[in-house]
């Protein structure tokens, strides 16, 4: 497999998610999320956002080769396949990806699977890279810290629950800390490239537990990967996701 070079170091362009509760006056309030990413695309044609740090800078948790393949090959493939699907469906080219992912039933059936899988992969990974940082780790601060303590009892008890969710997820998928429609924190998992948006959740922090995310270094020891993830979590990004 060819490893892509040319990862941009320096520019920290963080995808942000803006929550817009469009009150329709009924219980059927639609939660609309807009991907606010200077480096990720909101609409067709989608472009691979550069890594916000060098691929070799997260070695506390992830080896450089995994970072390069994961970003340059896997994320690039989701990007290419999403573009290929939308190229043949011009009526969807002006729709925001987050809108389609949050309302998959409104996407024509023949392209729904492509949007769900490749669009979901594009979105999830665009969120994932900025959620880590070479300066990451530690514990959250500010309002997110207060909320975690309030709803999980303590940071440690939150971490144990998140580890269990990520460790027990069967097959490929993601573990998430999300805000639900009532503004409460929840830990959820999604299978494959399903996104929290599809169930009306706003992502705060997410961890990719597909084997492609960790297998070169950890093989079957997914729990070690999950444990080391905490050393690189970018809590500033999680806090801005939470507060956005
Ligand atoms: Mn992945």
PDB file of C-alpha atoms and ligand atoms in Angstrom:
ATOM      1  CA  UNK A   1       0.000   0.000   0.000  1.00  0.00           C
ATOM      2  CA  UNK A   2       1.345   3.421  -0.913  1.00  0.00           C
ATOM      3  CA  UNK A   3       1.632   5.838   1.960  1.00  0.00           C
ATOM      4  CA  UNK A   4       0.730   9.415   1.199  1.00  0.00           C
ATOM      5  CA  UNK A   5       3.261  12.037   2.136  1.00  0.00           C
ATOM      6  CA  UNK A   6       2.866  15.765   2.404  1.00  0.00           C
ATOM      7  CA  UNK A   7       0.863  16.002   5.587  1.00  0.00           C
ATOM      8  CA  UNK A   8       0.542  19.599   6.567  1.00  0.00           C
ATOM      9  CA  UNK A   9       2.035  20.377   9.908  1.00  0.00           C
ATOM     10  CA  UNK A  10       1.227  23.497  11.774  1.00  0.00           C
ATOM     11  CA  UNK A  11      -2.140  24.645  10.617  1.00  0.00           C
ATOM     12  CA  UNK A  12      -4.563  23.647  13.302  1.00  0.00           C
ATOM     13  CA  UNK A  13      -7.859  23.983  11.576  1.00  0.00           C
ATOM     14  CA  UNK A  14     -10.392  22.376  13.751  1.00  0.00           C
ATOM     15  CA  UNK A  15     -13.643  21.052  12.400  1.00  0.00           C
ATOM     16  CA  UNK A  16     -16.411  22.365  14.564  1.00  0.00           C
ATOM     17  CA  UNK A  17     -19.962  21.369  14.707  1.00  0.00           C
ATOM     18  CA  UNK A  18     -22.655  23.956  15.118  1.00  0.00           C
ATOM     19  CA  UNK A  19     -25.881  22.830  16.630  1.00  0.00           C
ATOM     20  CA  UNK A  20     -28.981  24.492  15.337  1.00  0.00           C
ATOM     21  CA  UNK A  21     -32.182  23.409  16.915  1.00  0.00           C
ATOM     22  CA  UNK A  22     -34.678  24.488  14.305  1.00  0.00           C
ATOM     23  CA  UNK A  23     -37.806  24.692  16.368  1.00  0.00           C
ATOM     24  CA  UNK A  24     -40.685  23.578  14.229  1.00  0.00           C
ATOM     25  CA  UNK A  25     -43.076  24.045  17.119  1.00  0.00           C
ATOM     26  CA  UNK A  26     -43.681  20.331  17.595  1.00  0.00           C
ATOM     27  CA  UNK A  27     -42.020  17.478  19.379  1.00  0.00           C
ATOM     28  CA  UNK A  28     -40.473  16.756  16.017  1.00  0.00           C
ATOM     29  CA  UNK A  29     -37.776  19.352  16.461  1.00  0.00           C
ATOM     30  CA  UNK A  30     -35.090  18.570  13.982  1.00  0.00           C
ATOM     31  CA  UNK A  31     -31.567  18.949  15.186  1.00  0.00           C
ATOM     32  CA  UNK A  32     -29.558  20.335  12.346  1.00  0.00           C
ATOM     33  CA  UNK A  33     -25.827  20.184  12.513  1.00  0.00           C
ATOM     34  CA  UNK A  34     -23.485  22.019  10.249  1.00  0.00           C
ATOM     35  CA  UNK A  35     -19.917  20.991   9.850  1.00  0.00           C
ATOM     36  CA  UNK A  36     -17.969  24.188  10.395  1.00  0.00           C
ATOM     37  CA  UNK A  37     -14.611  23.066   9.199  1.00  0.00           C
ATOM     38  CA  UNK A  38     -12.167  25.457   7.613  1.00  0.00           C
ATOM     39  CA  UNK A  39     -10.148  22.448   6.459  1.00  0.00           C
ATOM     40  CA  UNK A  40     -12.916  19.943   5.853  1.00  0.00           C
ATOM     41  CA  UNK A  41     -15.568  20.427   3.220  1.00  0.00           C
ATOM     42  CA  UNK A  42     -19.183  20.987   4.066  1.00  0.00           C
ATOM     43  CA  UNK A  43     -20.386  20.206   0.552  1.00  0.00           C
ATOM     44  CA  UNK A  44     -19.372  18.527  -2.685  1.00  0.00           C
ATOM     45  CA  UNK A  45     -16.633  18.336  -3.884  1.00  0.00           C
ATOM     46  CA  UNK A  46     -15.116  17.017  -0.684  1.00  0.00           C
ATOM     47  CA  UNK A  47     -11.424  17.391   0.027  1.00  0.00           C
ATOM     48  CA  UNK A  48      -9.253  15.501   2.436  1.00  0.00           C
ATOM     49  CA  UNK A  49      -8.487  17.872   5.312  1.00  0.00           C
ATOM     50  CA  UNK A  50      -4.783  17.857   6.230  1.00  0.00           C
ATOM     51  CA  UNK A  51      -3.693  16.341   9.513  1.00  0.00           C
ATOM     52  CA  UNK A  52      -3.379  19.178  12.035  1.00  0.00           C
ATOM     53  CA  UNK A  53       0.001  17.791  13.221  1.00  0.00           C
ATOM     54  CA  UNK A  54       2.809  15.654  11.782  1.00  0.00           C
ATOM     55  CA  UNK A  55       1.915  11.969  11.446  1.00  0.00           C
ATOM     56  CA  UNK A  56       4.813  11.020  13.728  1.00  0.00           C
ATOM     57  CA  UNK A  57       3.749  13.291  16.582  1.00  0.00           C
ATOM     58  CA  UNK A  58       1.155  11.090  18.286  1.00  0.00           C
ATOM     59  CA  UNK A  59       3.450   8.180  19.097  1.00  0.00           C
ATOM     60  CA  UNK A  60       2.249   8.182  22.699  1.00  0.00           C
ATOM     61  CA  UNK A  61      -0.777   6.445  21.222  1.00  0.00           C
ATOM     62  CA  UNK A  62      -0.484   5.878  17.468  1.00  0.00           C
ATOM     63  CA  UNK A  63       2.512   4.975  15.301  1.00  0.00           C
ATOM     64  CA  UNK A  64       3.361   7.148  12.264  1.00  0.00           C
ATOM     65  CA  UNK A  65       2.653   4.474   9.656  1.00  0.00           C
ATOM     66  CA  UNK A  66      -0.837   3.898  11.003  1.00  0.00           C
ATOM     67  CA  UNK A  67      -1.465   7.640  10.976  1.00  0.00           C
ATOM     68  CA  UNK A  68      -0.276   7.924   7.368  1.00  0.00           C
ATOM     69  CA  UNK A  69      -2.283   4.990   6.082  1.00  0.00           C
ATOM     70  CA  UNK A  70      -5.345   5.863   8.121  1.00  0.00           C
ATOM     71  CA  UNK A  71      -5.386   9.452   6.933  1.00  0.00           C
ATOM     72  CA  UNK A  72      -3.791   9.248   3.506  1.00  0.00           C
ATOM     73  CA  UNK A  73      -5.414   6.016   2.336  1.00  0.00           C
ATOM     74  CA  UNK A  74      -8.557   5.301   4.376  1.00  0.00           C
ATOM     75  CA  UNK A  75      -9.838   8.854   4.871  1.00  0.00           C
ATOM     76  CA  UNK A  76      -8.841   9.661   1.288  1.00  0.00           C
ATOM     77  CA  UNK A  77     -10.816   6.656   0.051  1.00  0.00           C
ATOM     78  CA  UNK A  78     -13.972   7.752   1.893  1.00  0.00           C
ATOM     79  CA  UNK A  79     -13.483  11.202   0.352  1.00  0.00           C
ATOM     80  CA  UNK A  80     -13.049   9.842  -3.178  1.00  0.00           C
ATOM     81  CA  UNK A  81     -15.967   7.426  -2.974  1.00  0.00           C
ATOM     82  CA  UNK A  82     -18.288  10.083  -1.542  1.00  0.00           C
ATOM     83  CA  UNK A  83     -17.342  12.404  -4.415  1.00  0.00           C
ATOM     84  CA  UNK A  84     -17.827   9.632  -6.960  1.00  0.00           C
ATOM     85  CA  UNK A  85     -21.327   8.908  -5.652  1.00  0.00           C
ATOM     86  CA  UNK A  86     -22.313  12.574  -5.647  1.00  0.00           C
ATOM     87  CA  UNK A  87     -20.850  13.195  -9.071  1.00  0.00           C
ATOM     88  CA  UNK A  88     -23.674  11.085 -10.444  1.00  0.00           C
ATOM     89  CA  UNK A  89     -26.278  12.773  -8.226  1.00  0.00           C
ATOM     90  CA  UNK A  90     -25.995  16.523  -8.865  1.00  0.00           C
ATOM     91  CA  UNK A  91     -29.227  17.186  -6.969  1.00  0.00           C
ATOM     92  CA  UNK A  92     -27.364  16.347  -3.755  1.00  0.00           C
ATOM     93  CA  UNK A  93     -24.206  18.344  -4.454  1.00  0.00           C
ATOM     94  CA  UNK A  94     -25.476  21.468  -2.716  1.00  0.00           C
ATOM     95  CA  UNK A  95     -26.724  19.710   0.378  1.00  0.00           C
ATOM     96  CA  UNK A  96     -24.543  19.917   3.476  1.00  0.00           C
ATOM     97  CA  UNK A  97     -23.074  16.544   4.400  1.00  0.00           C
ATOM     98  CA  UNK A  98     -24.208  16.931   8.001  1.00  0.00           C
ATOM     99  CA  UNK A  99     -27.753  17.545   6.822  1.00  0.00           C
ATOM    100  CA  UNK A 100     -27.730  14.353   4.759  1.00  0.00           C
ATOM    101  CA  UNK A 101     -26.163  12.329   7.588  1.00  0.00           C
ATOM    102  CA  UNK A 102     -28.684  13.630  10.113  1.00  0.00           C
ATOM    103  CA  UNK A 103     -31.558  12.876   7.723  1.00  0.00           C
ATOM    104  CA  UNK A 104     -30.495   9.769   5.862  1.00  0.00           C
ATOM    105  CA  UNK A 105     -34.096   8.799   5.105  1.00  0.00           C
ATOM    106  CA  UNK A 106     -34.320  11.914   2.916  1.00  0.00           C
ATOM    107  CA  UNK A 107     -31.423  10.738   0.741  1.00  0.00           C
ATOM    108  CA  UNK A 108     -32.523   8.780  -2.356  1.00  0.00           C
ATOM    109  CA  UNK A 109     -32.307   5.080  -1.713  1.00  0.00           C
ATOM    110  CA  UNK A 110     -29.845   4.270  -4.480  1.00  0.00           C
ATOM    111  CA  UNK A 111     -27.204   6.588  -3.006  1.00  0.00           C
ATOM    112  CA  UNK A 112     -28.140   6.348   0.681  1.00  0.00           C
ATOM    113  CA  UNK A 113     -25.657   3.573   1.409  1.00  0.00           C
ATOM    114  CA  UNK A 114     -22.797   5.520  -0.175  1.00  0.00           C
ATOM    115  CA  UNK A 115     -23.641   8.681   1.787  1.00  0.00           C
ATOM    116  CA  UNK A 116     -24.037   6.695   4.993  1.00  0.00           C
ATOM    117  CA  UNK A 117     -20.763   4.769   4.634  1.00  0.00           C
ATOM    118  CA  UNK A 118     -18.425   7.087   2.728  1.00  0.00           C
ATOM    119  CA  UNK A 119     -20.036  10.344   3.865  1.00  0.00           C
ATOM    120  CA  UNK A 120     -20.009   9.010   7.413  1.00  0.00           C
ATOM    121  CA  UNK A 121     -16.376   8.021   7.036  1.00  0.00           C
ATOM    122  CA  UNK A 122     -15.503  11.439   5.667  1.00  0.00           C
ATOM    123  CA  UNK A 123     -17.295  13.177   8.541  1.00  0.00           C
ATOM    124  CA  UNK A 124     -16.121  10.928  11.396  1.00  0.00           C
ATOM    125  CA  UNK A 125     -12.468  11.143  10.400  1.00  0.00           C
ATOM    126  CA  UNK A 126     -12.677  14.902   9.827  1.00  0.00           C
ATOM    127  CA  UNK A 127     -13.771  15.164  13.451  1.00  0.00           C
ATOM    128  CA  UNK A 128     -11.307  12.574  14.719  1.00  0.00           C
ATOM    129  CA  UNK A 129      -7.921  14.111  13.775  1.00  0.00           C
ATOM    130  CA  UNK A 130      -8.400  17.397  15.643  1.00  0.00           C
ATOM    131  CA  UNK A 131      -9.675  15.493  18.694  1.00  0.00           C
ATOM    132  CA  UNK A 132      -6.086  14.411  19.219  1.00  0.00           C
ATOM    133  CA  UNK A 133      -2.964  16.516  19.703  1.00  0.00           C
ATOM    134  CA  UNK A 134       0.717  16.021  20.509  1.00  0.00           C
ATOM    135  CA  UNK A 135       0.033  18.376  23.443  1.00  0.00           C
ATOM    136  CA  UNK A 136      -3.054  16.414  24.436  1.00  0.00           C
ATOM    137  CA  UNK A 137      -3.863  14.252  27.399  1.00  0.00           C
ATOM    138  CA  UNK A 138      -4.647  15.193  30.946  1.00  0.00           C
ATOM    139  CA  UNK A 139      -8.155  16.036  31.946  1.00  0.00           C
ATOM    140  CA  UNK A 140     -10.740  18.424  30.542  1.00  0.00           C
ATOM    141  CA  UNK A 141     -11.198  21.875  31.995  1.00  0.00           C
ATOM    142  CA  UNK A 142     -13.995  24.379  32.179  1.00  0.00           C
ATOM    143  CA  UNK A 143     -17.630  23.619  31.505  1.00  0.00           C
ATOM    144  CA  UNK A 144     -17.022  20.208  29.969  1.00  0.00           C
ATOM    145  CA  UNK A 145     -15.132  19.125  33.083  1.00  0.00           C
ATOM    146  CA  UNK A 146     -18.013  20.307  35.271  1.00  0.00           C
ATOM    147  CA  UNK A 147     -20.567  18.519  33.102  1.00  0.00           C
ATOM    148  CA  UNK A 148     -18.598  15.244  33.089  1.00  0.00           C
ATOM    149  CA  UNK A 149     -18.282  15.348  36.868  1.00  0.00           C
ATOM    150  CA  UNK A 150     -21.943  16.175  37.262  1.00  0.00           C
ATOM    151  CA  UNK A 151     -23.218  13.421  34.969  1.00  0.00           C
ATOM    152  CA  UNK A 152     -20.652  10.647  35.443  1.00  0.00           C
ATOM    153  CA  UNK A 153     -19.625  11.303  39.054  1.00  0.00           C
ATOM    154  CA  UNK A 154     -15.979  11.831  38.197  1.00  0.00           C
ATOM    155  CA  UNK A 155     -13.608  11.968  35.267  1.00  0.00           C
ATOM    156  CA  UNK A 156     -12.281   8.512  36.137  1.00  0.00           C
ATOM    157  CA  UNK A 157     -15.720   6.989  36.178  1.00  0.00           C
ATOM    158  CA  UNK A 158     -16.451   8.593  32.788  1.00  0.00           C
ATOM    159  CA  UNK A 159     -13.220   7.153  31.424  1.00  0.00           C
ATOM    160  CA  UNK A 160     -13.995   3.661  32.679  1.00  0.00           C
ATOM    161  CA  UNK A 161     -17.414   3.769  31.004  1.00  0.00           C
ATOM    162  CA  UNK A 162     -15.968   5.075  27.753  1.00  0.00           C
ATOM    163  CA  UNK A 163     -13.251   2.391  27.788  1.00  0.00           C
ATOM    164  CA  UNK A 164     -15.872  -0.302  28.313  1.00  0.00           C
ATOM    165  CA  UNK A 165     -18.006   0.977  25.449  1.00  0.00           C
ATOM    166  CA  UNK A 166     -15.007   1.186  23.110  1.00  0.00           C
ATOM    167  CA  UNK A 167     -13.590  -2.142  24.226  1.00  0.00           C
ATOM    168  CA  UNK A 168     -16.862  -4.044  23.990  1.00  0.00           C
ATOM    169  CA  UNK A 169     -17.981  -2.735  20.616  1.00  0.00           C
ATOM    170  CA  UNK A 170     -18.334  -5.768  18.382  1.00  0.00           C
ATOM    171  CA  UNK A 171     -16.813  -5.390  14.951  1.00  0.00           C
ATOM    172  CA  UNK A 172     -15.834  -2.067  13.415  1.00  0.00           C
ATOM    173  CA  UNK A 173     -17.084   1.241  14.702  1.00  0.00           C
ATOM    174  CA  UNK A 174     -16.650   4.212  16.957  1.00  0.00           C
ATOM    175  CA  UNK A 175     -17.088   5.135  20.614  1.00  0.00           C
ATOM    176  CA  UNK A 176     -18.392   8.617  21.322  1.00  0.00           C
ATOM    177  CA  UNK A 177     -19.041  11.117  24.034  1.00  0.00           C
ATOM    178  CA  UNK A 178     -22.050  13.017  22.743  1.00  0.00           C
ATOM    179  CA  UNK A 179     -24.685  15.516  23.747  1.00  0.00           C
ATOM    180  CA  UNK A 180     -28.196  14.232  23.345  1.00  0.00           C
ATOM    181  CA  UNK A 181     -31.266  16.233  22.370  1.00  0.00           C
ATOM    182  CA  UNK A 182     -31.860  17.194  25.995  1.00  0.00           C
ATOM    183  CA  UNK A 183     -28.354  18.579  26.361  1.00  0.00           C
ATOM    184  CA  UNK A 184     -27.121  15.651  28.463  1.00  0.00           C
ATOM    185  CA  UNK A 185     -23.852  13.839  27.945  1.00  0.00           C
ATOM    186  CA  UNK A 186     -24.006  10.229  26.808  1.00  0.00           C
ATOM    187  CA  UNK A 187     -21.517   7.575  25.800  1.00  0.00           C
ATOM    188  CA  UNK A 188     -22.650   5.807  22.650  1.00  0.00           C
ATOM    189  CA  UNK A 189     -21.122   3.573  20.007  1.00  0.00           C
ATOM    190  CA  UNK A 190     -21.811   3.531  16.280  1.00  0.00           C
ATOM    191  CA  UNK A 191     -21.150   0.642  13.918  1.00  0.00           C
ATOM    192  CA  UNK A 192     -19.115   0.926  10.741  1.00  0.00           C
ATOM    193  CA  UNK A 193     -19.120   4.603   9.705  1.00  0.00           C
ATOM    194  CA  UNK A 194     -22.482   5.508  11.176  1.00  0.00           C
ATOM    195  CA  UNK A 195     -22.355   8.929  12.800  1.00  0.00           C
ATOM    196  CA  UNK A 196     -23.879  10.290  15.998  1.00  0.00           C
ATOM    197  CA  UNK A 197     -25.789  12.748  13.795  1.00  0.00           C
ATOM    198  CA  UNK A 198     -28.020   9.962  12.516  1.00  0.00           C
ATOM    199  CA  UNK A 199     -29.489   9.514  15.995  1.00  0.00           C
ATOM    200  CA  UNK A 200     -29.677  13.233  16.811  1.00  0.00           C
ATOM    201  CA  UNK A 201     -26.514  13.301  18.899  1.00  0.00           C
ATOM    202  CA  UNK A 202     -23.855  15.973  18.779  1.00  0.00           C
ATOM    203  CA  UNK A 203     -20.325  14.574  18.928  1.00  0.00           C
ATOM    204  CA  UNK A 204     -18.004  15.931  21.618  1.00  0.00           C
ATOM    205  CA  UNK A 205     -15.260  13.292  21.547  1.00  0.00           C
ATOM    206  CA  UNK A 206     -14.874  10.187  19.399  1.00  0.00           C
ATOM    207  CA  UNK A 207     -12.538   7.234  19.112  1.00  0.00           C
ATOM    208  CA  UNK A 208     -12.110   5.127  15.989  1.00  0.00           C
ATOM    209  CA  UNK A 209     -11.915   1.468  17.045  1.00  0.00           C
ATOM    210  CA  UNK A 210     -11.754  -0.038  13.564  1.00  0.00           C
ATOM    211  CA  UNK A 211      -8.801  -2.409  13.358  1.00  0.00           C
ATOM    212  CA  UNK A 212      -7.221  -0.137  10.733  1.00  0.00           C
ATOM    213  CA  UNK A 213      -6.856   2.471  13.495  1.00  0.00           C
ATOM    214  CA  UNK A 214      -4.597   0.393  15.727  1.00  0.00           C
ATOM    215  CA  UNK A 215      -3.706  -3.064  14.381  1.00  0.00           C
ATOM    216  CA  UNK A 216      -0.146  -2.431  13.144  1.00  0.00           C
ATOM    217  CA  UNK A 217       1.029  -1.550  16.636  1.00  0.00           C
ATOM    218  CA  UNK A 218      -1.449  -3.207  18.952  1.00  0.00           C
ATOM    219  CA  UNK A 219      -2.714  -6.226  16.988  1.00  0.00           C
ATOM    220  CA  UNK A 220      -5.530  -7.739  19.057  1.00  0.00           C
ATOM    221  CA  UNK A 221      -4.846  -5.545  22.108  1.00  0.00           C
ATOM    222  CA  UNK A 222      -7.520  -2.982  21.470  1.00  0.00           C
ATOM    223  CA  UNK A 223      -7.689  -2.104  25.164  1.00  0.00           C
ATOM    224  CA  UNK A 224      -4.085  -0.862  25.134  1.00  0.00           C
ATOM    225  CA  UNK A 225      -4.878   1.385  22.192  1.00  0.00           C
ATOM    226  CA  UNK A 226      -7.904   2.756  24.018  1.00  0.00           C
ATOM    227  CA  UNK A 227      -5.869   3.331  27.177  1.00  0.00           C
ATOM    228  CA  UNK A 228      -3.170   5.213  25.252  1.00  0.00           C
ATOM    229  CA  UNK A 229      -5.761   7.337  23.431  1.00  0.00           C
ATOM    230  CA  UNK A 230      -6.219   9.320  26.658  1.00  0.00           C
ATOM    231  CA  UNK A 231      -2.580  10.474  26.397  1.00  0.00           C
ATOM    232  CA  UNK A 232      -3.328  12.386  23.203  1.00  0.00           C
ATOM    233  CA  UNK A 233      -6.921  13.570  23.646  1.00  0.00           C
ATOM    234  CA  UNK A 234      -7.222  17.204  22.654  1.00  0.00           C
ATOM    235  CA  UNK A 235      -9.505  18.431  25.411  1.00  0.00           C
ATOM    236  CA  UNK A 236      -9.497  21.970  24.016  1.00  0.00           C
ATOM    237  CA  UNK A 237     -11.152  20.625  20.880  1.00  0.00           C
ATOM    238  CA  UNK A 238     -13.600  18.515  22.864  1.00  0.00           C
ATOM    239  CA  UNK A 239     -14.495  21.566  24.926  1.00  0.00           C
ATOM    240  CA  UNK A 240     -15.103  23.672  21.857  1.00  0.00           C
ATOM    241  CA  UNK A 241     -17.245  20.900  20.368  1.00  0.00           C
ATOM    242  CA  UNK A 242     -19.166  20.830  23.640  1.00  0.00           C
ATOM    243  CA  UNK A 243     -19.633  24.575  23.829  1.00  0.00           C
ATOM    244  CA  UNK A 244     -20.283  25.228  20.135  1.00  0.00           C
TER     245      UNK A 244
HETATM  246 MN1  LIG B   1     -10.827   4.930  10.567  1.00  0.00          MN
END
